[in-house]
mmCIF file of N, CA, C and O in Angstrom:
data_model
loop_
_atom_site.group_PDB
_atom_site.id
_atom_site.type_symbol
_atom_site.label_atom_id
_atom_site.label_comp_id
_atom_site.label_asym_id
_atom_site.label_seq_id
_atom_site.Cartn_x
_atom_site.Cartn_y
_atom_site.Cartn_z
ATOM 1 N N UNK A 1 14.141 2.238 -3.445
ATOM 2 C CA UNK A 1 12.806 2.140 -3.949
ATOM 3 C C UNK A 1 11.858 1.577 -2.916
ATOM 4 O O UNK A 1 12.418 1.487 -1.823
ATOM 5 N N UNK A 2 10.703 1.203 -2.912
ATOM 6 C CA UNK A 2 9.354 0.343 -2.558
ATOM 7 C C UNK A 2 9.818 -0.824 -1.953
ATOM 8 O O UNK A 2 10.198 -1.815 -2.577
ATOM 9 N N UNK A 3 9.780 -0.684 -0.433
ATOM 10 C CA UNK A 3 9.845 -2.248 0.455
ATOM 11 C C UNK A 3 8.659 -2.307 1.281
ATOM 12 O O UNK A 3 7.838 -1.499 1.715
ATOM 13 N N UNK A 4 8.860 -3.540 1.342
ATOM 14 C CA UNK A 4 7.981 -4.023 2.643
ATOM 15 C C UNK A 4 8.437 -3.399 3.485
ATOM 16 O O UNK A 4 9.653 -3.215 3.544
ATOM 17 N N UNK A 5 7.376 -2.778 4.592
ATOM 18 C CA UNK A 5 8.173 -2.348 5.810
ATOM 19 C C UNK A 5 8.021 -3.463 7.243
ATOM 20 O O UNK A 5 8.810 -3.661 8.167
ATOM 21 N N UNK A 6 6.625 -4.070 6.946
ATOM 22 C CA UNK A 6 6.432 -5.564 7.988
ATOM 23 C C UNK A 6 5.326 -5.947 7.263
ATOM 24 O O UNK A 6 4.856 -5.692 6.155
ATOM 25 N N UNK A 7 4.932 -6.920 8.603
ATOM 26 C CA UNK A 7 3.863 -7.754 8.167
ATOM 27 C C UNK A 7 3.390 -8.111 9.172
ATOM 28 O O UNK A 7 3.915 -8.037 10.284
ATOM 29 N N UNK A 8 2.091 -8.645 8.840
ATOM 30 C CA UNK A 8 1.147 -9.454 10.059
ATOM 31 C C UNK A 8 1.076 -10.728 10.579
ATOM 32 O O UNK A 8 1.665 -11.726 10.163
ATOM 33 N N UNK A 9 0.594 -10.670 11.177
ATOM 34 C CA UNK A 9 0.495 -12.140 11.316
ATOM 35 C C UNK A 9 -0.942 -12.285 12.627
ATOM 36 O O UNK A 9 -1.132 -11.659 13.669
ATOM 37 N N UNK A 10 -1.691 -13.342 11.990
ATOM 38 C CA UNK A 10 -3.317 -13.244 13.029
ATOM 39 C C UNK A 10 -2.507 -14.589 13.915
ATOM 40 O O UNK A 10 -1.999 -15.582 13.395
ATOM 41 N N UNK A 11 -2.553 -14.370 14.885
ATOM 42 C CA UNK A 11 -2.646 -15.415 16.565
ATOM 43 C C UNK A 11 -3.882 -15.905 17.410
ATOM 44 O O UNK A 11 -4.896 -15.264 17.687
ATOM 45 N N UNK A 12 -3.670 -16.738 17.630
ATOM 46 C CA UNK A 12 -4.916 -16.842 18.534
ATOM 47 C C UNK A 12 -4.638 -16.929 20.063
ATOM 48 O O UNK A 12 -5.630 -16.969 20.791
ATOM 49 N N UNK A 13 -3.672 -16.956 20.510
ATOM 50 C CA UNK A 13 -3.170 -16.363 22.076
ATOM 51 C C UNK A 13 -2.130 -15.415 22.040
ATOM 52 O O UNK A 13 -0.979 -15.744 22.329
ATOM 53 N N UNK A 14 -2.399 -14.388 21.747
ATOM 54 C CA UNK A 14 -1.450 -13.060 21.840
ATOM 55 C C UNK A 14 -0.143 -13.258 23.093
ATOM 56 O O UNK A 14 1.086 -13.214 23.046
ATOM 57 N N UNK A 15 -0.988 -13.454 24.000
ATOM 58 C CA UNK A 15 0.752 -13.175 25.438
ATOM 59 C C UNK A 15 1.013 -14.283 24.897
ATOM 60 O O UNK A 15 2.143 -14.217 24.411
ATOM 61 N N UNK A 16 0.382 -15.619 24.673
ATOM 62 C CA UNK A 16 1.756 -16.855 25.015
ATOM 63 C C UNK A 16 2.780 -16.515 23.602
ATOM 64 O O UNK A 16 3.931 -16.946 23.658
ATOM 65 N N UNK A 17 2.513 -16.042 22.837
ATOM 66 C CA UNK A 17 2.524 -16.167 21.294
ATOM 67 C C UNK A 17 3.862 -14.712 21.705
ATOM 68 O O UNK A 17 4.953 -14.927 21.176
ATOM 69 N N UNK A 18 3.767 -13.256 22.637
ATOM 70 C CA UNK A 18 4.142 -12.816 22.824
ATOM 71 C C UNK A 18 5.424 -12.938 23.617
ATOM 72 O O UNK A 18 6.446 -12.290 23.394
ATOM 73 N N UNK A 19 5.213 -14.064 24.800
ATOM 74 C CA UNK A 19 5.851 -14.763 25.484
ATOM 75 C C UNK A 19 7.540 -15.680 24.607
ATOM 76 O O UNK A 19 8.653 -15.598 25.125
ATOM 77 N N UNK A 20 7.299 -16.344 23.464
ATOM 78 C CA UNK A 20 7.713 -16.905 22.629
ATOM 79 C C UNK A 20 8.556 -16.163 21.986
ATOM 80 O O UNK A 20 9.754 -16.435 22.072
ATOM 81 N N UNK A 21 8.083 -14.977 21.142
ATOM 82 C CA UNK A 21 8.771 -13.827 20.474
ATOM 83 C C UNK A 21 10.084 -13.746 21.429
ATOM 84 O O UNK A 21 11.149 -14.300 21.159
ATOM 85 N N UNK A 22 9.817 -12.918 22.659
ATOM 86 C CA UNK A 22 10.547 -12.795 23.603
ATOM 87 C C UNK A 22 11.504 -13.580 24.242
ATOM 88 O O UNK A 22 12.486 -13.094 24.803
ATOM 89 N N UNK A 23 11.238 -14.888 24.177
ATOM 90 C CA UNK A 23 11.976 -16.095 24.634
ATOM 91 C C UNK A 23 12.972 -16.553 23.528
ATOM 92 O O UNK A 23 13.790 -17.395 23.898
ATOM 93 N N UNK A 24 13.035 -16.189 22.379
ATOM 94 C CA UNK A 24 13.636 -16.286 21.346
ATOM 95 C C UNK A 24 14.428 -15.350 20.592
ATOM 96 O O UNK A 24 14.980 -15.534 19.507
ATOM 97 N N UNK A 25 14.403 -13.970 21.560
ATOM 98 C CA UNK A 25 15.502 -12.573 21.056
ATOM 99 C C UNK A 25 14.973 -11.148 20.293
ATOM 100 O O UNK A 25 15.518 -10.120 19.892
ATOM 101 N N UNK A 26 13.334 -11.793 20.335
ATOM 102 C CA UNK A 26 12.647 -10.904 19.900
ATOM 103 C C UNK A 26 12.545 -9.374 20.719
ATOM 104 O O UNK A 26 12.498 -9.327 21.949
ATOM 105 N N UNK A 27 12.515 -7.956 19.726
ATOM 106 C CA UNK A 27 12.170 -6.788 20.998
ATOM 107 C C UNK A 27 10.556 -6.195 20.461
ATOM 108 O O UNK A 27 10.174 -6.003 19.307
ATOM 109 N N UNK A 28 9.821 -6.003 21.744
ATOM 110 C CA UNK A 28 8.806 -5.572 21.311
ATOM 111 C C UNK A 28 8.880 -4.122 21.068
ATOM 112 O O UNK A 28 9.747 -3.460 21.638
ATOM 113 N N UNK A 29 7.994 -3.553 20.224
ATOM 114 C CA UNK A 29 8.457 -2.259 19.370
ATOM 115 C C UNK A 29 6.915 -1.357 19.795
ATOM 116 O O UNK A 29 6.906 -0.135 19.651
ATOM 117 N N UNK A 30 5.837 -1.991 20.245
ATOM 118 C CA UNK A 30 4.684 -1.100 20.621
ATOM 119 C C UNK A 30 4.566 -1.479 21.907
ATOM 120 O O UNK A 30 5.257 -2.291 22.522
ATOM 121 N N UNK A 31 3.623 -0.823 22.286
ATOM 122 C CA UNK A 31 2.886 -0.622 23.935
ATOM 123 C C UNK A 31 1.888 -2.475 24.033
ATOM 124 O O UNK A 31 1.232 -2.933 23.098
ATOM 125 N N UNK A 32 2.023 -2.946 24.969
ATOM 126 C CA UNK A 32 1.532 -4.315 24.584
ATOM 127 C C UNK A 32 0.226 -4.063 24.487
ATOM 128 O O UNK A 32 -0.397 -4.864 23.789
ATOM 129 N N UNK A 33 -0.685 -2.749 25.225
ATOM 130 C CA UNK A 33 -1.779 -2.695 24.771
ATOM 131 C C UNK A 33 -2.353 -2.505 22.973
ATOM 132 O O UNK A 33 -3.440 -2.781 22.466
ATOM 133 N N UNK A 34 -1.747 -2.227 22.684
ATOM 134 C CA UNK A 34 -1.504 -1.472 21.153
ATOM 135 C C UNK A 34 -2.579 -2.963 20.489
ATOM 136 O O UNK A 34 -2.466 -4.079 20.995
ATOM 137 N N UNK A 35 -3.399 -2.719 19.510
ATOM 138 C CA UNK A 35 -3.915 -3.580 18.795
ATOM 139 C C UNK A 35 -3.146 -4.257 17.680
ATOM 140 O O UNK A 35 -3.450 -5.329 17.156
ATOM 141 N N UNK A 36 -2.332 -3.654 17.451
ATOM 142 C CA UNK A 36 -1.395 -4.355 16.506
ATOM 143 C C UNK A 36 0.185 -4.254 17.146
ATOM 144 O O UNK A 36 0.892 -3.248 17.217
ATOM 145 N N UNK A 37 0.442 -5.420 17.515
ATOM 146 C CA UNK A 37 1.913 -5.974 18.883
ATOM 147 C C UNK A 37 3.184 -5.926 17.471
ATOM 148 O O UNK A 37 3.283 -6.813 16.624
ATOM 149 N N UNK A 38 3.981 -4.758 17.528
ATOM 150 C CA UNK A 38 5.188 -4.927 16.403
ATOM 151 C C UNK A 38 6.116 -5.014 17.337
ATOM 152 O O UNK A 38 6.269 -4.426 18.407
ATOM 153 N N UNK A 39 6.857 -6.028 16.649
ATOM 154 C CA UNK A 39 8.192 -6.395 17.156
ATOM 155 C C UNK A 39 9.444 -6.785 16.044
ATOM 156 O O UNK A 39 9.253 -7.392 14.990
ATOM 157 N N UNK A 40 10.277 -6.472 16.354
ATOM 158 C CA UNK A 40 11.477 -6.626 15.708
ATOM 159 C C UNK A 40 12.074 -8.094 16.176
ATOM 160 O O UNK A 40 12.198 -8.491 17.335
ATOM 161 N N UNK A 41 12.386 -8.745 15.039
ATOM 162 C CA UNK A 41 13.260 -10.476 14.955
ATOM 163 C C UNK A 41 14.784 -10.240 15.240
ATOM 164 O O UNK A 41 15.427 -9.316 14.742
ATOM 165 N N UNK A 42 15.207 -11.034 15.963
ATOM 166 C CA UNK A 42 16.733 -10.699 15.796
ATOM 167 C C UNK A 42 17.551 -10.642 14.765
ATOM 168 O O UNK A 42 18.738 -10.355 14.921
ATOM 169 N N UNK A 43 17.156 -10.840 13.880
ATOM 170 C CA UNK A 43 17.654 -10.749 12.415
ATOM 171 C C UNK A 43 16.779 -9.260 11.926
ATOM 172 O O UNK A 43 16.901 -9.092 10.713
ATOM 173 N N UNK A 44 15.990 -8.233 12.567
ATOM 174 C CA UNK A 44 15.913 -8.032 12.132
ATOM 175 C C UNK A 44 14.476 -6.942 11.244
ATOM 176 O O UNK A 44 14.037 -5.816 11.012
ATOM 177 N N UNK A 45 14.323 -8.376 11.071
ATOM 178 C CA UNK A 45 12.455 -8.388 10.316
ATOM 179 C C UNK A 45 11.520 -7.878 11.521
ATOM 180 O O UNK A 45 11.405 -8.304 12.670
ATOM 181 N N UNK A 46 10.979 -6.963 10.943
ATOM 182 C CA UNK A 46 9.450 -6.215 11.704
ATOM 183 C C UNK A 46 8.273 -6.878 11.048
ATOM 184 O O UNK A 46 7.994 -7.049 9.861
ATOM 185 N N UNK A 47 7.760 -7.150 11.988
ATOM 186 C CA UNK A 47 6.334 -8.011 11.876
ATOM 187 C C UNK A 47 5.675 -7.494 12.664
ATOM 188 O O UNK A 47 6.204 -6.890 13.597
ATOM 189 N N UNK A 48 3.844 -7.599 12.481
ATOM 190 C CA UNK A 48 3.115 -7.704 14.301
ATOM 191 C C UNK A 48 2.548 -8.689 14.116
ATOM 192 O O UNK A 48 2.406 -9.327 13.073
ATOM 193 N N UNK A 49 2.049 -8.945 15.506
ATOM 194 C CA UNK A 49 0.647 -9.698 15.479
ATOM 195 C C UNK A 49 -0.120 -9.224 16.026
ATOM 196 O O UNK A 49 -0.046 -8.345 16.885
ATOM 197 N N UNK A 50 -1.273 -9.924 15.454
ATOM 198 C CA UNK A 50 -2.776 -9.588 15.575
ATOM 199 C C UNK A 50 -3.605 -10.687 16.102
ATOM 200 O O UNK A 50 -3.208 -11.848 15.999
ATOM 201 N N UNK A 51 -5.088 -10.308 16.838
ATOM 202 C CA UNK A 51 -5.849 -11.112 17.257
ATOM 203 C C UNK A 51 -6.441 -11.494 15.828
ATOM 204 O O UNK A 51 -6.269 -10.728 14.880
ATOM 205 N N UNK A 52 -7.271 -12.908 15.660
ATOM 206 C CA UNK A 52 -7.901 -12.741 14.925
ATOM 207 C C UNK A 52 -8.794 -12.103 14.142
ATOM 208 O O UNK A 52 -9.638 -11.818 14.991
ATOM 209 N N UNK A 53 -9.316 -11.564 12.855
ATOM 210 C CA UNK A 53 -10.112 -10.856 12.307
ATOM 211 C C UNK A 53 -10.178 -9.580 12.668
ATOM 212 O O UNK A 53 -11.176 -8.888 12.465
ATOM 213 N N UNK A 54 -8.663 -8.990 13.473
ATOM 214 C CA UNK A 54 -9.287 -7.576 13.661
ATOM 215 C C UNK A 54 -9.233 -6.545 11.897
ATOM 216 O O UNK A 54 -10.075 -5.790 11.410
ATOM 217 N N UNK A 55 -8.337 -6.834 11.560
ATOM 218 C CA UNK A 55 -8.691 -6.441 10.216
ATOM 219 C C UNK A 55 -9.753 -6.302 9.179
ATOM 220 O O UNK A 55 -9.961 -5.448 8.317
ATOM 221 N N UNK A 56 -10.371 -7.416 9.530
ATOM 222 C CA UNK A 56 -11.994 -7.557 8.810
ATOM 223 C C UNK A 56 -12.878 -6.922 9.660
ATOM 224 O O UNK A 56 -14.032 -6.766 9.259
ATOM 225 N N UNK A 57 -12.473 -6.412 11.070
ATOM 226 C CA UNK A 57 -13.374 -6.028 11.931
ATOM 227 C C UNK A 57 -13.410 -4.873 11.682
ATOM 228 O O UNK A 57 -14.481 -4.379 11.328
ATOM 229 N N UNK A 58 -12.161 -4.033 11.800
ATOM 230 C CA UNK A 58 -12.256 -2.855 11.189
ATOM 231 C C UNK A 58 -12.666 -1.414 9.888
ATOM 232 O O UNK A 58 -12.862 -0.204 9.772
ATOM 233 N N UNK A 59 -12.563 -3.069 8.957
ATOM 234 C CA UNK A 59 -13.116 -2.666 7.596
ATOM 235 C C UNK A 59 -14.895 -2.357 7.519
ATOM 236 O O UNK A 59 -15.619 -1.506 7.003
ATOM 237 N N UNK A 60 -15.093 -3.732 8.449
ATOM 238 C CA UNK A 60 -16.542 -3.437 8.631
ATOM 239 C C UNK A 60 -17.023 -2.614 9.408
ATOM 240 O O UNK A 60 -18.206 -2.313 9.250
ATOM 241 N N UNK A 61 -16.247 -1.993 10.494
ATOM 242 C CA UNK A 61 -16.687 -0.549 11.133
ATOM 243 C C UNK A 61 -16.655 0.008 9.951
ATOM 244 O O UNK A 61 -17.766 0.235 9.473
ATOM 245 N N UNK A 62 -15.500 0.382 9.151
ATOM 246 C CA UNK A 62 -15.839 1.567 8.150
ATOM 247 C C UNK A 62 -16.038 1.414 6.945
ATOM 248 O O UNK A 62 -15.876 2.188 6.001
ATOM 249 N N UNK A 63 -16.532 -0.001 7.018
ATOM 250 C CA UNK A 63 -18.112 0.113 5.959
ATOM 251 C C UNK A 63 -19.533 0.680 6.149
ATOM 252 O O UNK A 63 -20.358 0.998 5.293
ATOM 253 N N UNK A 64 -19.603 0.722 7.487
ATOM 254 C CA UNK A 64 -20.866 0.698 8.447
ATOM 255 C C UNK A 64 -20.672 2.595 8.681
ATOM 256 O O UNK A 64 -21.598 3.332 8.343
ATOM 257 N N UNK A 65 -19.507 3.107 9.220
ATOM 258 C CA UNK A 65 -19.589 4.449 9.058
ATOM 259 C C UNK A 65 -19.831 4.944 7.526
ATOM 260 O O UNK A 65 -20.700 5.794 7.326
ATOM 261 N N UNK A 66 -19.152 4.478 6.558
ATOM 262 C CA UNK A 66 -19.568 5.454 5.333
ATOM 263 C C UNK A 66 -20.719 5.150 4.852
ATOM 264 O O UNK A 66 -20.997 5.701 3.787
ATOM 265 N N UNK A 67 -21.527 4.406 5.321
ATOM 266 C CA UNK A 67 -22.794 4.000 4.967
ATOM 267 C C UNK A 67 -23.463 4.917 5.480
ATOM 268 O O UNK A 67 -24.103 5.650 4.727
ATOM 269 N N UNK A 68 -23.500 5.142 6.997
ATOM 270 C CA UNK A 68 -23.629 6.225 8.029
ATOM 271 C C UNK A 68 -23.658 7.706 7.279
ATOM 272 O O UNK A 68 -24.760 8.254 7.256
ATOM 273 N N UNK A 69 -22.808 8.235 6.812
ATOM 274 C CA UNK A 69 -22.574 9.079 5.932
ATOM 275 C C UNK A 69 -23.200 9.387 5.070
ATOM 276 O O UNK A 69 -23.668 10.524 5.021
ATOM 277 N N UNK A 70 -23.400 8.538 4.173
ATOM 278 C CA UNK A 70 -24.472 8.616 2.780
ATOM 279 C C UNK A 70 -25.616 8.470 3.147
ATOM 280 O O UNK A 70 -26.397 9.276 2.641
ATOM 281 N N UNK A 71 -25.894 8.004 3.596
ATOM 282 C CA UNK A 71 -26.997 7.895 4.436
ATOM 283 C C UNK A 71 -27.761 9.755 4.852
ATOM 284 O O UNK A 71 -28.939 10.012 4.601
ATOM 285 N N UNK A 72 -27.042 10.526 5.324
ATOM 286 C CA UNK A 72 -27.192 11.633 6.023
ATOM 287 C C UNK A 72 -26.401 12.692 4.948
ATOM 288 O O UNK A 72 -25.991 13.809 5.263
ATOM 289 N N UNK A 73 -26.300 12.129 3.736
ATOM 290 C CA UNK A 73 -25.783 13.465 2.983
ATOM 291 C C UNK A 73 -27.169 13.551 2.271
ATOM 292 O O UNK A 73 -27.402 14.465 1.481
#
């Protein structure tokens, strides 16, 4: 049935924070450029992290595009 497949997590220093993962058995699972850093736990668990607020940042781009939109229909 219905699982979690990961989760987030907001950081506020991505490499050292990345650095750590790694120092502890972690494998990174995206491109480190990637906006959202997934990595696998040695146990396991898929998580990423994130800079702060990019999530809210994004929402508000596409609040701001569908506004854009209606706007011009």
């Amino acid at each position: 049935g219905p699982c979690i497949h990961h989760f987030g997590i907001e950081v506020d220093d991505r490499k050292a924070f990345t650095e750590k993962l790694q120092a502890h058995g972690a494998t990174i699972l995206s491109k480190p450029s990637a906006g959202a850093l997934k990595y696998r736990a040695p146990d396991g668990t898929i998580a990423e992290i994130v800079e702060p607020n990019r999530y809210e940042e994004k929402a508000a781009k596409a609040d701001r595009a569908k506004l854009k939109l209606t706007k011009h229909s």
